[in-house]
Tab-separated table of C-alpha atoms in Angstrom:
chain	number	residue	atom	x	y	z
A	1	UNK	CA	45.036	6.500	-11.686
A	2	UNK	CA	44.929	6.782	-7.891
A	3	UNK	CA	46.872	3.526	-7.432
A	4	UNK	CA	49.467	4.548	-9.989
A	5	UNK	CA	50.112	7.870	-8.301
A	6	UNK	CA	50.530	6.207	-4.902
A	7	UNK	CA	53.017	3.685	-6.310
A	8	UNK	CA	55.220	6.334	-7.999
A	9	UNK	CA	55.236	8.436	-4.823
A	10	UNK	CA	56.194	5.521	-2.615
A	11	UNK	CA	58.959	4.243	-4.929
A	12	UNK	CA	60.461	7.771	-5.252
A	13	UNK	CA	60.790	8.051	-1.477
A	14	UNK	CA	62.133	4.586	-1.074
A	15	UNK	CA	59.245	3.488	1.080
A	16	UNK	CA	57.587	0.901	-1.122
A	17	UNK	CA	58.509	-2.294	-2.803
A	18	UNK	CA	56.685	-4.416	-5.313
A	19	UNK	CA	54.681	-6.245	-2.670
A	20	UNK	CA	53.382	-3.004	-1.116
A	21	UNK	CA	52.452	-1.608	-4.527
A	22	UNK	CA	50.470	-4.773	-5.311
A	23	UNK	CA	48.745	-4.598	-1.977
A	24	UNK	CA	47.732	-1.015	-2.512
A	25	UNK	CA	46.359	-1.813	-5.945
A	26	UNK	CA	44.208	-4.611	-4.459
A	27	UNK	CA	42.823	-2.301	-1.748
A	28	UNK	CA	41.990	0.444	-4.251
A	29	UNK	CA	40.302	-2.066	-6.535
A	30	UNK	CA	38.210	-3.388	-3.652
A	31	UNK	CA	37.200	0.197	-2.766
A	32	UNK	CA	36.072	0.826	-6.337
A	33	UNK	CA	34.005	-2.406	-6.257
A	34	UNK	CA	32.240	-1.338	-3.049
A	35	UNK	CA	31.468	2.098	-4.451
A	36	UNK	CA	30.057	0.560	-7.649
A	37	UNK	CA	27.949	-1.878	-5.637
A	38	UNK	CA	26.490	0.889	-3.529
A	39	UNK	CA	25.724	2.915	-6.674
A	40	UNK	CA	23.756	-0.029	-8.171
A	41	UNK	CA	21.809	-0.540	-4.929
A	42	UNK	CA	20.848	3.120	-4.796
A	43	UNK	CA	19.708	3.045	-8.380
A	44	UNK	CA	17.662	-0.129	-7.757
A	45	UNK	CA	16.020	1.528	-4.725
A	46	UNK	CA	15.094	4.613	-6.768
A	47	UNK	CA	13.508	2.399	-9.411
A	48	UNK	CA	11.475	0.468	-6.815
A	49	UNK	CA	10.173	3.631	-5.256
A	50	UNK	CA	9.142	5.104	-8.552
A	51	UNK	CA	7.425	1.845	-9.587
A	52	UNK	CA	5.529	1.374	-6.354
A	53	UNK	CA	4.259	4.909	-5.967
A	54	UNK	CA	3.484	5.726	-9.600
A	55	UNK	CA	4.100	9.477	-9.347
A	56	UNK	CA	2.662	11.693	-12.069
A	57	UNK	CA	4.111	15.157	-12.393
A	58	UNK	CA	1.904	18.069	-13.357
A	59	UNK	CA	4.802	20.524	-13.649
A	60	UNK	CA	8.418	20.065	-14.753
A	61	UNK	CA	9.941	22.327	-12.162
A	62	UNK	CA	10.940	20.466	-8.988
A	63	UNK	CA	9.718	23.271	-6.724
A	64	UNK	CA	6.244	23.227	-8.317
A	65	UNK	CA	5.782	19.522	-8.886
A	66	UNK	CA	2.394	17.979	-8.062
A	67	UNK	CA	2.378	14.259	-7.174
A	68	UNK	CA	-0.400	11.714	-7.693
A	69	UNK	CA	0.172	8.346	-6.008
A	70	UNK	CA	-2.062	5.353	-6.726
A	71	UNK	CA	-2.487	2.459	-4.275
A	72	UNK	CA	-4.903	-0.361	-3.414
A	73	UNK	CA	-5.281	-4.089	-3.343
A	74	UNK	CA	-7.166	-6.992	-4.976
A	75	UNK	CA	-8.932	-9.141	-2.376
A	76	UNK	CA	-11.188	-12.195	-2.266
A	77	UNK	CA	-13.030	-13.518	0.811
A	78	UNK	CA	-14.629	-16.892	1.484
A	79	UNK	CA	-16.943	-16.993	4.546
A	80	UNK	CA	-18.812	-19.828	6.209
A	81	UNK	CA	-21.361	-19.342	9.034
A	82	UNK	CA	-23.126	-21.888	11.186
A	83	UNK	CA	-25.840	-19.371	12.170
A	84	UNK	CA	-27.912	-16.966	10.137
A	85	UNK	CA	-26.495	-13.393	10.100
A	86	UNK	CA	-28.515	-10.347	8.993
A	87	UNK	CA	-26.275	-10.372	5.888
A	88	UNK	CA	-23.645	-12.936	5.054
A	89	UNK	CA	-21.224	-10.333	3.629
A	90	UNK	CA	-21.993	-7.338	5.899
A	91	UNK	CA	-22.955	-8.875	9.283
A	92	UNK	CA	-24.113	-6.813	12.239
A	93	UNK	CA	-25.933	-9.361	14.381
A	94	UNK	CA	-27.157	-12.963	14.431
A	95	UNK	CA	-30.806	-13.758	13.847
A	96	UNK	CA	-32.864	-15.587	16.449
A	97	UNK	CA	-33.812	-19.156	15.425
A	98	UNK	CA	-37.446	-18.081	16.080
A	99	UNK	CA	-37.373	-15.679	13.132
A	100	UNK	CA	-39.578	-16.780	10.240
A	101	UNK	CA	-37.560	-18.442	7.505
A	102	UNK	CA	-34.876	-19.439	9.955
A	103	UNK	CA	-34.212	-23.091	10.490
A	104	UNK	CA	-34.061	-23.972	14.180
A	105	UNK	CA	-31.622	-26.833	13.678
A	106	UNK	CA	-29.182	-25.351	11.112
A	107	UNK	CA	-28.620	-22.097	9.376
A	108	UNK	CA	-25.370	-22.598	7.580
A	109	UNK	CA	-24.352	-19.909	5.092
A	110	UNK	CA	-21.558	-19.694	2.584
A	111	UNK	CA	-20.461	-16.774	0.423
A	112	UNK	CA	-17.457	-15.746	-1.693
A	113	UNK	CA	-16.896	-12.181	-2.858
A	114	UNK	CA	-14.254	-9.637	-4.056
A	115	UNK	CA	-16.131	-6.603	-2.684
A	116	UNK	CA	-13.366	-5.457	-0.380
A	117	UNK	CA	-11.000	-4.840	-3.335
A	118	UNK	CA	-9.817	-1.256	-2.939
A	119	UNK	CA	-8.537	1.479	-5.225
A	120	UNK	CA	-7.376	4.997	-4.232
A	121	UNK	CA	-4.999	7.797	-4.810
A	122	UNK	CA	-3.244	10.504	-2.829
A	123	UNK	CA	-2.528	13.901	-4.306
A	124	UNK	CA	-0.090	16.469	-2.968
A	125	UNK	CA	0.702	19.932	-4.325
A	126	UNK	CA	4.267	21.052	-4.794
A	127	UNK	CA	3.217	24.640	-4.057
A	128	UNK	CA	2.273	26.135	-0.727
A	129	UNK	CA	-0.879	28.167	-0.175
A	130	UNK	CA	0.065	31.644	1.181
A	131	UNK	CA	3.566	30.199	1.643
A	132	UNK	CA	2.343	28.333	4.765
A	133	UNK	CA	-0.135	25.583	3.919
A	134	UNK	CA	0.394	22.446	1.816
A	135	UNK	CA	-2.719	21.178	-0.031
A	136	UNK	CA	-3.306	17.450	-0.199
A	137	UNK	CA	-6.258	15.210	-1.128
A	138	UNK	CA	-7.375	11.577	-1.016
A	139	UNK	CA	-9.917	9.539	-2.914
A	140	UNK	CA	-10.660	5.876	-2.203
A	141	UNK	CA	-13.362	3.351	-3.180
A	142	UNK	CA	-14.300	-0.284	-2.741
A	143	UNK	CA	-17.377	-2.324	-3.670
A	144	UNK	CA	-18.729	-3.366	-0.278
A	145	UNK	CA	-22.327	-2.079	-0.405
A	146	UNK	CA	-24.554	-3.545	2.247
A	147	UNK	CA	-27.650	-3.118	0.069
A	148	UNK	CA	-26.505	-5.649	-2.577
A	149	UNK	CA	-28.907	-3.986	-4.999
A	150	UNK	CA	-27.445	-5.645	-8.053
A	151	UNK	CA	-26.515	-9.274	-8.954
A	152	UNK	CA	-23.446	-10.413	-7.074
A	153	UNK	CA	-21.347	-10.279	-10.303
A	154	UNK	CA	-22.123	-6.512	-10.635
A	155	UNK	CA	-21.414	-4.780	-7.306
A	156	UNK	CA	-21.706	-1.031	-7.074
A	157	UNK	CA	-18.684	1.119	-6.089
A	158	UNK	CA	-18.763	2.719	-2.668
A	159	UNK	CA	-16.847	5.909	-1.753
A	160	UNK	CA	-14.737	5.356	1.377
A	161	UNK	CA	-12.718	8.572	1.391
A	162	UNK	CA	-13.000	11.772	-0.599
A	163	UNK	CA	-11.505	14.813	1.054
A	164	UNK	CA	-9.222	17.837	0.663
A	165	UNK	CA	-6.733	18.831	3.368
A	166	UNK	CA	-4.615	21.847	4.195
A	167	UNK	CA	-1.481	20.974	6.181
A	168	UNK	CA	0.120	23.613	8.376
A	169	UNK	CA	3.074	23.370	10.706
A	170	UNK	CA	1.106	22.466	13.832
A	171	UNK	CA	-2.413	22.055	12.508
A	172	UNK	CA	-4.469	20.865	9.537
A	173	UNK	CA	-7.953	21.436	8.131
A	174	UNK	CA	-9.873	18.635	6.393
A	175	UNK	CA	-13.032	18.975	4.305
A	176	UNK	CA	-14.826	15.931	2.819
A	177	UNK	CA	-15.651	12.348	3.785
A	178	UNK	CA	-13.393	10.296	5.987
A	179	UNK	CA	-13.474	8.356	9.256
A	180	UNK	CA	-15.323	9.665	12.298
A	181	UNK	CA	-13.141	11.450	14.810
A	182	UNK	CA	-14.479	9.297	17.674
A	183	UNK	CA	-13.518	5.681	18.096
A	184	UNK	CA	-10.375	5.797	15.919
A	185	UNK	CA	-9.334	2.129	16.397
A	186	UNK	CA	-11.054	-1.045	15.209
A	187	UNK	CA	-10.736	-4.798	15.993
A	188	UNK	CA	-8.651	-6.969	13.676
A	189	UNK	CA	-11.296	-9.414	12.339
A	190	UNK	CA	-14.431	-8.889	10.189
A	191	UNK	CA	-13.068	-6.377	7.644
A	192	UNK	CA	-16.596	-6.400	6.106
A	193	UNK	CA	-18.194	-4.366	8.997
A	194	UNK	CA	-15.412	-3.998	11.589
A	195	UNK	CA	-17.630	-5.244	14.383
A	196	UNK	CA	-19.924	-2.234	14.046
A	197	UNK	CA	-23.095	-2.565	16.193
A	198	UNK	CA	-21.182	-5.205	18.152
A	199	UNK	CA	-18.879	-3.039	20.265
A	200	UNK	CA	-16.939	-0.860	17.810
A	201	UNK	CA	-18.288	2.631	17.183
A	202	UNK	CA	-17.529	5.053	14.329
A	203	UNK	CA	-17.959	4.999	10.546
A	204	UNK	CA	-17.200	7.448	7.737
A	205	UNK	CA	-19.159	10.670	7.097
A	206	UNK	CA	-18.876	14.032	5.326
A	207	UNK	CA	-17.276	16.490	7.760
A	208	UNK	CA	-15.148	19.553	8.412
A	209	UNK	CA	-12.302	18.708	10.788
A	210	UNK	CA	-9.640	20.822	12.504
A	211	UNK	CA	-6.630	19.133	14.186
A	212	UNK	CA	-4.034	20.806	16.342
A	213	UNK	CA	-0.842	18.785	16.987
A	214	UNK	CA	1.958	21.071	18.197
A	215	UNK	CA	5.417	20.014	17.091
A	216	UNK	CA	7.484	18.314	19.808
A	217	UNK	CA	4.500	17.806	22.070
A	218	UNK	CA	3.083	14.411	23.052
A	219	UNK	CA	-0.576	15.482	22.669
A	220	UNK	CA	-3.055	16.540	20.005
A	221	UNK	CA	-6.624	17.766	19.881
A	222	UNK	CA	-9.256	17.680	17.135
A	223	UNK	CA	-12.801	18.937	16.508
A	224	UNK	CA	-15.106	17.888	13.670
A	225	UNK	CA	-18.538	19.043	12.398
A	226	UNK	CA	-20.222	16.251	10.487
A	227	UNK	CA	-23.455	15.251	8.767
A	228	UNK	CA	-26.022	13.642	11.137
A	229	UNK	CA	-27.805	10.740	9.574
A	230	UNK	CA	-24.923	9.866	7.151
A	231	UNK	CA	-24.958	6.310	8.485
A	232	UNK	CA	-28.480	5.452	9.675
A	233	UNK	CA	-30.497	7.868	7.411
A	234	UNK	CA	-33.036	8.238	10.214
A	235	UNK	CA	-36.464	9.486	9.255
A	236	UNK	CA	-38.655	8.687	12.167
A	237	UNK	CA	-41.776	10.506	10.992
A	238	UNK	CA	-41.473	9.269	7.411
A	239	UNK	CA	-41.730	12.696	5.786
A	240	UNK	CA	-38.844	12.123	3.416
A	241	UNK	CA	-36.431	14.444	5.258
A	242	UNK	CA	-33.492	13.045	7.304
A	243	UNK	CA	-34.119	13.971	10.941
A	244	UNK	CA	-30.468	15.048	11.379
A	245	UNK	CA	-30.706	17.532	8.487
A	246	UNK	CA	-34.110	18.682	9.762
A	247	UNK	CA	-32.488	19.737	13.071
A	248	UNK	CA	-30.389	22.399	11.304
A	249	UNK	CA	-27.354	21.391	13.354
A	250	UNK	CA	-24.261	19.253	12.578
A	251	UNK	CA	-22.879	16.376	14.598
A	252	UNK	CA	-20.041	17.606	16.864
A	253	UNK	CA	-17.142	15.309	17.555
A	254	UNK	CA	-13.948	15.912	19.559
A	255	UNK	CA	-10.901	13.881	20.636
A	256	UNK	CA	-7.882	14.557	22.844
A	257	UNK	CA	-4.951	12.099	22.603
A	258	UNK	CA	-1.750	11.781	24.640
A	259	UNK	CA	1.253	9.799	23.453
A	260	UNK	CA	3.856	8.201	25.675
A	261	UNK	CA	6.720	5.840	24.930
A	262	UNK	CA	4.629	2.695	25.268
A	263	UNK	CA	1.505	3.851	23.412
A	264	UNK	CA	-1.349	6.289	23.094
A	265	UNK	CA	-4.389	7.108	25.210
A	266	UNK	CA	-7.353	9.048	23.816
A	267	UNK	CA	-10.637	10.421	25.166
A	268	UNK	CA	-13.478	11.391	22.829
A	269	UNK	CA	-17.089	12.428	22.670
A	270	UNK	CA	-19.843	13.334	20.244
A	271	UNK	CA	-23.309	14.907	20.340
A	272	UNK	CA	-25.920	15.007	17.561
A	273	UNK	CA	-29.377	16.540	17.217
A	274	UNK	CA	-32.414	15.201	15.320
A	275	UNK	CA	-35.820	16.706	14.786
A	276	UNK	CA	-39.130	15.425	13.359
A	277	UNK	CA	-42.036	17.421	11.825
A	278	UNK	CA	-44.667	15.357	13.606
A	279	UNK	CA	-44.289	13.924	17.110
A	280	UNK	CA	-42.869	10.393	17.499
A	281	UNK	CA	-43.745	8.884	20.848
A	282	UNK	CA	-44.736	12.312	22.045
A	283	UNK	CA	-41.431	14.001	21.060
A	284	UNK	CA	-40.126	15.913	18.102
A	285	UNK	CA	-36.531	16.456	19.247
A	286	UNK	CA	-33.976	13.718	19.940
A	287	UNK	CA	-30.317	13.829	21.018
A	288	UNK	CA	-27.523	11.273	20.627
A	289	UNK	CA	-24.260	11.346	22.420
A	290	UNK	CA	-21.222	9.207	23.275
A	291	UNK	CA	-18.289	9.364	25.667
A	292	UNK	CA	-15.356	6.985	25.216
A	293	UNK	CA	-11.728	5.991	25.624
A	294	UNK	CA	-9.258	4.361	23.246
A	295	UNK	CA	-5.864	2.918	24.042
A	296	UNK	CA	-3.029	1.273	22.144
A	297	UNK	CA	-0.206	-0.141	24.248
A	298	UNK	CA	3.095	-1.806	23.383
A	299	UNK	CA	3.758	-4.495	26.044
A	300	UNK	CA	7.179	-5.464	24.659
A	301	UNK	CA	8.556	-8.594	22.943
A	302	UNK	CA	5.988	-8.266	20.129
A	303	UNK	CA	2.945	-8.114	22.435
A	304	UNK	CA	0.417	-5.297	22.203
A	305	UNK	CA	-2.919	-4.410	23.889
A	306	UNK	CA	-5.578	-2.290	22.162
A	307	UNK	CA	-9.181	-1.439	22.788
A	308	UNK	CA	-11.998	0.983	23.369
A	309	UNK	CA	-14.802	1.513	25.866
A	310	UNK	CA	-17.824	3.799	25.670
A	311	UNK	CA	-21.271	4.791	26.905
A	312	UNK	CA	-23.990	6.766	25.161
A	313	UNK	CA	-27.490	6.909	23.783
A	314	UNK	CA	-29.248	7.102	20.399
A	315	UNK	CA	-26.074	5.703	18.770
A	316	UNK	CA	-27.377	4.108	15.576
A	317	UNK	CA	-25.738	6.817	13.465
A	318	UNK	CA	-22.324	5.935	14.929
A	319	UNK	CA	-22.840	2.181	14.826
A	320	UNK	CA	-23.928	1.647	18.463
A	321	UNK	CA	-26.903	0.296	20.344
A	322	UNK	CA	-26.896	-2.766	17.931
A	323	UNK	CA	-28.328	-0.347	15.299
A	324	UNK	CA	-31.216	0.786	17.576
A	325	UNK	CA	-31.228	4.561	18.070
A	326	UNK	CA	-34.824	5.670	18.814
A	327	UNK	CA	-37.535	3.065	19.527
A	328	UNK	CA	-41.119	4.175	20.138
A	329	UNK	CA	-39.917	7.647	20.788
A	330	UNK	CA	-37.345	6.542	23.398
A	331	UNK	CA	-33.596	7.108	22.894
A	332	UNK	CA	-31.842	3.759	23.494
A	333	UNK	CA	-28.989	3.916	25.991
A	334	UNK	CA	-26.070	1.537	25.491
A	335	UNK	CA	-22.566	0.713	26.587
A	336	UNK	CA	-19.875	-1.333	24.945
A	337	UNK	CA	-16.343	-1.675	23.717
A	338	UNK	CA	-13.702	-4.208	22.766
A	339	UNK	CA	-10.288	-5.509	23.927
A	340	UNK	CA	-7.617	-7.184	21.879
A	341	UNK	CA	-4.304	-8.852	22.748
A	342	UNK	CA	-1.919	-9.195	19.777
A	343	UNK	CA	1.402	-10.934	19.181
A	344	UNK	CA	3.819	-10.178	16.334
A	345	UNK	CA	5.198	-13.643	15.942
A	346	UNK	CA	7.511	-12.638	13.112
A	347	UNK	CA	7.978	-9.507	11.065
A	348	UNK	CA	5.390	-10.766	8.583
A	349	UNK	CA	3.063	-12.762	10.867
A	350	UNK	CA	0.571	-11.570	13.490
A	351	UNK	CA	-2.022	-13.259	15.723
A	352	UNK	CA	-4.657	-11.521	17.799
A	353	UNK	CA	-7.397	-12.647	20.225
A	354	UNK	CA	-10.167	-10.440	21.576
A	355	UNK	CA	-13.666	-9.787	22.781
A	356	UNK	CA	-16.240	-7.198	21.734
A	357	UNK	CA	-19.741	-6.319	22.986
A	358	UNK	CA	-22.641	-3.834	22.618
A	359	UNK	CA	-25.095	-3.859	25.497
A	360	UNK	CA	-28.255	-1.636	25.176
A	361	UNK	CA	-30.378	-1.096	28.297
A	362	UNK	CA	-33.073	-3.750	28.289
A	363	UNK	CA	-35.765	-1.317	29.435
A	364	UNK	CA	-35.153	0.926	26.351
A	365	UNK	CA	-35.700	-1.970	23.913
A	366	UNK	CA	-39.262	-3.277	23.493
A	367	UNK	CA	-39.672	-7.033	23.268
A	368	UNK	CA	-39.351	-8.488	19.806
A	369	UNK	CA	-42.815	-8.509	18.179
A	370	UNK	CA	-44.422	-11.861	17.741
A	371	UNK	CA	-44.391	-12.996	14.088
A	372	UNK	CA	-45.990	-12.439	11.672
A	373	UNK	CA	-45.995	-8.760	12.717
A	374	UNK	CA	-44.753	-6.505	9.906
A	375	UNK	CA	-41.849	-5.208	12.030
A	376	UNK	CA	-41.034	-8.578	13.638
A	377	UNK	CA	-37.288	-8.784	14.550
A	378	UNK	CA	-36.672	-5.223	13.382
A	379	UNK	CA	-35.695	-4.528	17.006
A	380	UNK	CA	-35.492	-6.357	20.325
A	381	UNK	CA	-31.694	-6.883	20.393
A	382	UNK	CA	-30.363	-6.474	23.948
A	383	UNK	CA	-26.793	-7.854	23.689
A	384	UNK	CA	-24.404	-8.433	20.835
A	385	UNK	CA	-21.003	-9.960	21.657
A	386	UNK	CA	-18.209	-11.960	20.046
A	387	UNK	CA	-14.976	-13.723	20.928
A	388	UNK	CA	-12.500	-13.910	18.051
A	389	UNK	CA	-9.098	-15.138	16.798
A	390	UNK	CA	-7.353	-13.327	13.968
A	391	UNK	CA	-4.350	-14.501	11.887
A	392	UNK	CA	-2.524	-12.591	9.164
A	393	UNK	CA	0.581	-13.574	7.126
A	394	UNK	CA	2.361	-11.259	4.690
A	395	UNK	CA	4.264	-12.939	1.862
A	396	UNK	CA	6.767	-11.128	-0.271
A	397	UNK	CA	6.532	-9.037	-2.318
A	398	UNK	CA	2.993	-7.859	-1.449
A	399	UNK	CA	0.698	-10.865	-0.924
A	400	UNK	CA	-1.299	-11.339	2.293
A	401	UNK	CA	-3.199	-14.342	3.581
A	402	UNK	CA	-5.569	-14.253	6.537
A	403	UNK	CA	-8.083	-16.217	8.588
A	404	UNK	CA	-10.602	-15.174	11.264
A	405	UNK	CA	-12.782	-17.139	13.614
A	406	UNK	CA	-15.618	-15.566	15.645
A	407	UNK	CA	-18.014	-17.022	18.172
A	408	UNK	CA	-20.876	-14.521	17.830
A	409	UNK	CA	-23.998	-14.324	19.953
A	410	UNK	CA	-26.980	-11.947	19.793
A	411	UNK	CA	-29.537	-11.904	22.593
A	412	UNK	CA	-33.155	-11.027	21.731
A	413	UNK	CA	-35.654	-9.762	24.248
A	414	UNK	CA	-38.493	-12.225	24.453
A	415	UNK	CA	-36.963	-14.628	21.844
A	416	UNK	CA	-34.177	-17.237	21.765
A	417	UNK	CA	-30.624	-15.985	21.226
A	418	UNK	CA	-28.907	-16.335	17.905
A	419	UNK	CA	-25.376	-17.876	17.793
A	420	UNK	CA	-22.845	-18.250	15.029
A	421	UNK	CA	-19.451	-19.776	14.409
A	422	UNK	CA	-18.048	-17.592	11.653
A	423	UNK	CA	-14.988	-18.624	9.602
A	424	UNK	CA	-13.484	-16.109	7.180
A	425	UNK	CA	-10.516	-16.758	4.824
A	426	UNK	CA	-9.031	-14.156	2.563
A	427	UNK	CA	-6.199	-13.530	0.094
A	428	UNK	CA	-5.065	-9.995	-0.693
A	429	UNK	CA	-2.591	-8.692	-3.321
A	430	UNK	CA	-1.405	-5.181	-2.508
A	431	UNK	CA	-0.117	-2.690	-5.033
């Protein structure tokens, strides 16, 4: 119709001939083809988004629509160790060859598991609370329980995240279980335990968190009140009551972060109180604290530098001190951190190398008891460190392959050090 009108108009004014009319028809036909191609591409994109996010509407009206988005992945890991870890699937340190039941000449371990398989959903309300706040929620589980209380073919689900959040313009309020506010980064290898007790602090715990991030500003600040003992379940006097709950006070955590063009720098701290009914080592009150830095830097041309550094004491509830918080009534002081250099070789390929360590003060850690004492090798760890290489490849549409190598060493006070070459291979299908 458009081409016909143009032709009649041009002929009537004497400005067109048959060749010009044919040329105009071709150009209009090409324009129609481009428009139709763009329409099909937009329709295909809409279908992909709806398939990948799986939205479920609670209300028909668009202004009141709730959304429920499922996500997760299926994953399998194969792990081979040359040394004996405390747990082949959830390693925190390497046993000394002097430990009973440990072979001095070879402690090879091999395990295969799907426990890191993950399932979760995000929920968002289409309505605002008081016209100002948007309610959201997250729930996420996997099957990586360190206890391994059931046969390996019957792992028990583990809650990773379960929280409700109110989002404002410049602030948000979170209630439930999620990551600790301190130590927000983690090294690339060892997805089983994230190098906890070996230089990386922080875990997940029930908490109430307030975050203030003013729009247009490069900084943000957050404060959290959490459950003390959520990780180490410390009960020093053995009265059946967690010492953190017995204190009547929450763990306090705070972090201030500043963002610049090349990256982000954060400073954070926490303090926690514990109390026993009967004295332990002459004391009934114990305090744990940390002070740390985190940084994430873009070096250009695909290179990046990330890491954390910290000091503190009585850190077992935040995965520090190699899991040694209070020994013989003494709060164990420690320092540690990690540093990682990464290279994005291609859009779907990344390689990282790094070093991580946790170094308790030797004087705070009693020598390892001589076997066959009942608590032999329950403590005595004075340095936990690892060098590592991490490789990850993402294949379309959503398949990932990865490999990690760690040279891991744990020093024991009064006993030979434990060493391990750890090889981890995994395949992961995202959805």
